[in-house]
Amino acid sequence: AANIEDNPRNATRFFVLGRESAKPTGADRTSLMFVTAHRAGALVEALLAVQKNGVNLSMITSRPSAASTGEYNFFVDLDGHAEDEPVRATIDEMRRHCNTVRVLGSYPKPTEAVAA
């Protein structure tokens, strides 16, 4: 179908899944999934690790967990590669405050789409 996009800046990105991590490029993003305790302030404690280490949080969303009623999986994108010291320190600190932290991967940040 022609002209189905509603934003001229839309771009399609593809992810490559593999056993080896992408090498740092200097302009990366890291995606994480984490689960906090089900208590007041638990999410704030996890997110303070991001602020404390000077890492930019570019996306956050939550989804109900299939494991337990009332438990949520939080998904975040951080600016930087998991091997960068500020991101690594953020992940380490989040692990001290969260029940689960999983690094989903690091990859180059999206760039502006080139006009065809």
PDB file of C-alpha atoms in Angstrom:
ATOM      1  CA  ALA A   1       0.000   0.000   0.000  1.00  0.00           C
ATOM      2  CA  ALA A   2       1.284   3.445  -0.888  1.00  0.00           C
ATOM      3  CA  ASN A   3       1.609   6.308   1.604  1.00  0.00           C
ATOM      4  CA  ILE A   4       0.469   4.345   4.666  1.00  0.00           C
ATOM      5  CA  GLU A   5       2.889   6.051   7.045  1.00  0.00           C
ATOM      6  CA  ASP A   6       1.570   8.952   9.080  1.00  0.00           C
ATOM      7  CA  ASN A   7       4.964  10.491   9.802  1.00  0.00           C
ATOM      8  CA  PRO A   8       7.495  11.202   7.046  1.00  0.00           C
ATOM      9  CA  ARG A   9      10.334  10.494   9.516  1.00  0.00           C
ATOM     10  CA  ASN A  10       9.210   6.888  10.141  1.00  0.00           C
ATOM     11  CA  ALA A  11      11.977   4.346   9.696  1.00  0.00           C
ATOM     12  CA  THR A  12      12.108   0.582   9.953  1.00  0.00           C
ATOM     13  CA  ARG A  13      14.891  -0.900  12.076  1.00  0.00           C
ATOM     14  CA  PHE A  14      15.936  -4.514  12.218  1.00  0.00           C
ATOM     15  CA  PHE A  15      17.631  -6.253  15.126  1.00  0.00           C
ATOM     16  CA  VAL A  16      20.198  -8.993  14.804  1.00  0.00           C
ATOM     17  CA  LEU A  17      20.045 -11.578  17.553  1.00  0.00           C
ATOM     18  CA  GLY A  18      23.215 -13.420  18.398  1.00  0.00           C
ATOM     19  CA  ARG A  19      25.416 -14.829  21.120  1.00  0.00           C
ATOM     20  CA  GLU A  20      28.052 -12.089  20.816  1.00  0.00           C
ATOM     21  CA  SER A  21      27.500  -8.528  21.954  1.00  0.00           C
ATOM     22  CA  ALA A  22      27.736  -5.625  19.543  1.00  0.00           C
ATOM     23  CA  LYS A  23      30.974  -3.683  19.947  1.00  0.00           C
ATOM     24  CA  PRO A  24      30.699  -0.172  21.412  1.00  0.00           C
ATOM     25  CA  THR A  25      30.464   2.558  18.760  1.00  0.00           C
ATOM     26  CA  GLY A  26      30.437   5.612  21.021  1.00  0.00           C
ATOM     27  CA  ALA A  27      26.793   6.278  20.098  1.00  0.00           C
ATOM     28  CA  ASP A  28      24.961   3.314  21.602  1.00  0.00           C
ATOM     29  CA  ARG A  29      21.824   2.383  23.473  1.00  0.00           C
ATOM     30  CA  THR A  30      21.304  -0.440  25.975  1.00  0.00           C
ATOM     31  CA  SER A  31      17.955  -2.124  26.635  1.00  0.00           C
ATOM     32  CA  LEU A  32      17.212  -3.632  30.048  1.00  0.00           C
ATOM     33  CA  MET A  33      14.351  -5.501  31.684  1.00  0.00           C
ATOM     34  CA  PHE A  34      14.022  -5.361  35.453  1.00  0.00           C
ATOM     35  CA  VAL A  35      11.594  -6.371  38.193  1.00  0.00           C
ATOM     36  CA  THR A  36      11.379  -4.499  41.486  1.00  0.00           C
ATOM     37  CA  ALA A  37       9.974  -5.576  44.825  1.00  0.00           C
ATOM     38  CA  HIS A  38       6.233  -4.913  45.137  1.00  0.00           C
ATOM     39  CA  ARG A  39       6.504  -2.047  47.651  1.00  0.00           C
ATOM     40  CA  ALA A  40       6.368   1.733  47.748  1.00  0.00           C
ATOM     41  CA  GLY A  41       9.540   3.391  46.459  1.00  0.00           C
ATOM     42  CA  ALA A  42      11.052   0.310  44.799  1.00  0.00           C
ATOM     43  CA  LEU A  43      10.865   1.764  41.279  1.00  0.00           C
ATOM     44  CA  VAL A  44      12.336   5.074  42.464  1.00  0.00           C
ATOM     45  CA  GLU A  45      15.297   3.238  44.014  1.00  0.00           C
ATOM     46  CA  ALA A  46      16.003   1.486  40.711  1.00  0.00           C
ATOM     47  CA  LEU A  47      15.733   4.694  38.694  1.00  0.00           C
ATOM     48  CA  LEU A  48      17.921   6.688  41.087  1.00  0.00           C
ATOM     49  CA  ALA A  49      20.806   4.454  39.961  1.00  0.00           C
ATOM     50  CA  VAL A  50      20.346   5.881  36.458  1.00  0.00           C
ATOM     51  CA  GLN A  51      20.458   9.470  37.709  1.00  0.00           C
ATOM     52  CA  LYS A  52      23.338   8.845  40.126  1.00  0.00           C
ATOM     53  CA  ASN A  53      25.561   7.562  37.307  1.00  0.00           C
ATOM     54  CA  GLY A  54      24.637  10.352  34.876  1.00  0.00           C
ATOM     55  CA  VAL A  55      23.017   8.030  32.340  1.00  0.00           C
ATOM     56  CA  ASN A  56      20.151   9.260  30.174  1.00  0.00           C
ATOM     57  CA  LEU A  57      17.005   7.128  30.255  1.00  0.00           C
ATOM     58  CA  SER A  58      15.427   7.452  26.806  1.00  0.00           C
ATOM     59  CA  MET A  59      12.464   5.056  27.213  1.00  0.00           C
ATOM     60  CA  ILE A  60      10.569   3.304  30.001  1.00  0.00           C
ATOM     61  CA  THR A  61       7.519   1.082  29.803  1.00  0.00           C
ATOM     62  CA  SER A  62       5.988  -1.610  31.983  1.00  0.00           C
ATOM     63  CA  ARG A  63       4.133  -4.835  31.307  1.00  0.00           C
ATOM     64  CA  PRO A  64       2.361  -7.118  33.774  1.00  0.00           C
ATOM     65  CA  SER A  65       4.459 -10.131  34.692  1.00  0.00           C
ATOM     66  CA  ALA A  66       3.172 -13.595  33.865  1.00  0.00           C
ATOM     67  CA  ALA A  67       5.051 -14.865  36.930  1.00  0.00           C
ATOM     68  CA  SER A  68       3.004 -13.140  39.626  1.00  0.00           C
ATOM     69  CA  THR A  69      -0.174 -11.080  39.892  1.00  0.00           C
ATOM     70  CA  GLY A  70       0.655  -7.477  40.746  1.00  0.00           C
ATOM     71  CA  GLU A  71       4.267  -7.816  39.583  1.00  0.00           C
ATOM     72  CA  TYR A  72       5.488  -5.773  36.625  1.00  0.00           C
ATOM     73  CA  ASN A  73       8.399  -6.096  34.231  1.00  0.00           C
ATOM     74  CA  PHE A  74       9.943  -2.715  33.460  1.00  0.00           C
ATOM     75  CA  PHE A  75      11.724  -2.164  30.156  1.00  0.00           C
ATOM     76  CA  VAL A  76      14.140   0.749  29.760  1.00  0.00           C
ATOM     77  CA  ASP A  77      16.535   2.065  27.151  1.00  0.00           C
ATOM     78  CA  LEU A  78      19.679   3.763  28.432  1.00  0.00           C
ATOM     79  CA  ASP A  79      21.997   5.913  26.351  1.00  0.00           C
ATOM     80  CA  GLY A  80      25.377   4.187  26.264  1.00  0.00           C
ATOM     81  CA  HIS A  81      26.805   0.689  25.826  1.00  0.00           C
ATOM     82  CA  ALA A  82      26.656  -1.935  28.599  1.00  0.00           C
ATOM     83  CA  GLU A  83      30.484  -1.913  28.559  1.00  0.00           C
ATOM     84  CA  ASP A  84      30.632   1.864  29.209  1.00  0.00           C
ATOM     85  CA  GLU A  85      31.507   2.522  32.861  1.00  0.00           C
ATOM     86  CA  PRO A  86      28.457   4.724  33.670  1.00  0.00           C
ATOM     87  CA  VAL A  87      26.047   2.151  32.208  1.00  0.00           C
ATOM     88  CA  ARG A  88      27.867  -0.759  33.856  1.00  0.00           C
ATOM     89  CA  ALA A  89      27.747   1.055  37.236  1.00  0.00           C
ATOM     90  CA  THR A  90      24.035   1.748  36.720  1.00  0.00           C
ATOM     91  CA  ILE A  91      23.322  -1.927  36.024  1.00  0.00           C
ATOM     92  CA  ASP A  92      25.371  -3.033  39.044  1.00  0.00           C
ATOM     93  CA  GLU A  93      23.506  -0.642  41.324  1.00  0.00           C
ATOM     94  CA  MET A  94      20.117  -1.618  39.900  1.00  0.00           C
ATOM     95  CA  ARG A  95      20.955  -5.255  40.703  1.00  0.00           C
ATOM     96  CA  ARG A  96      21.275  -4.265  44.371  1.00  0.00           C
ATOM     97  CA  HIS A  97      17.756  -2.770  44.363  1.00  0.00           C
ATOM     98  CA  CYS A  98      15.834  -5.079  42.013  1.00  0.00           C
ATOM     99  CA  ASN A  99      14.672  -8.684  42.142  1.00  0.00           C
ATOM    100  CA  THR A 100      15.782  -9.200  38.529  1.00  0.00           C
ATOM    101  CA  VAL A 101      17.873  -7.201  36.039  1.00  0.00           C
ATOM    102  CA  ARG A 102      18.505  -8.508  32.528  1.00  0.00           C
ATOM    103  CA  VAL A 103      20.583  -6.779  29.876  1.00  0.00           C
ATOM    104  CA  LEU A 104      18.673  -7.355  26.646  1.00  0.00           C
ATOM    105  CA  GLY A 105      21.461  -5.889  24.547  1.00  0.00           C
ATOM    106  CA  SER A 106      23.465  -2.883  23.429  1.00  0.00           C
ATOM    107  CA  TYR A 107      23.297  -1.575  19.889  1.00  0.00           C
ATOM    108  CA  PRO A 108      24.000   1.571  17.856  1.00  0.00           C
ATOM    109  CA  LYS A 109      21.466   4.353  18.412  1.00  0.00           C
ATOM    110  CA  PRO A 110      19.128   4.973  15.510  1.00  0.00           C
ATOM    111  CA  THR A 111      20.299   7.629  13.089  1.00  0.00           C
ATOM    112  CA  GLU A 112      18.215   9.981  11.016  1.00  0.00           C
ATOM    113  CA  ALA A 113      16.687   8.205   8.049  1.00  0.00           C
ATOM    114  CA  VAL A 114      18.159   9.121   4.678  1.00  0.00           C
ATOM    115  CA  ALA A 115      15.610  10.421   2.180  1.00  0.00           C
ATOM    116  CA  ALA A 116      15.155   8.077  -0.750  1.00  0.00           C
TER     117      ALA A 116
END
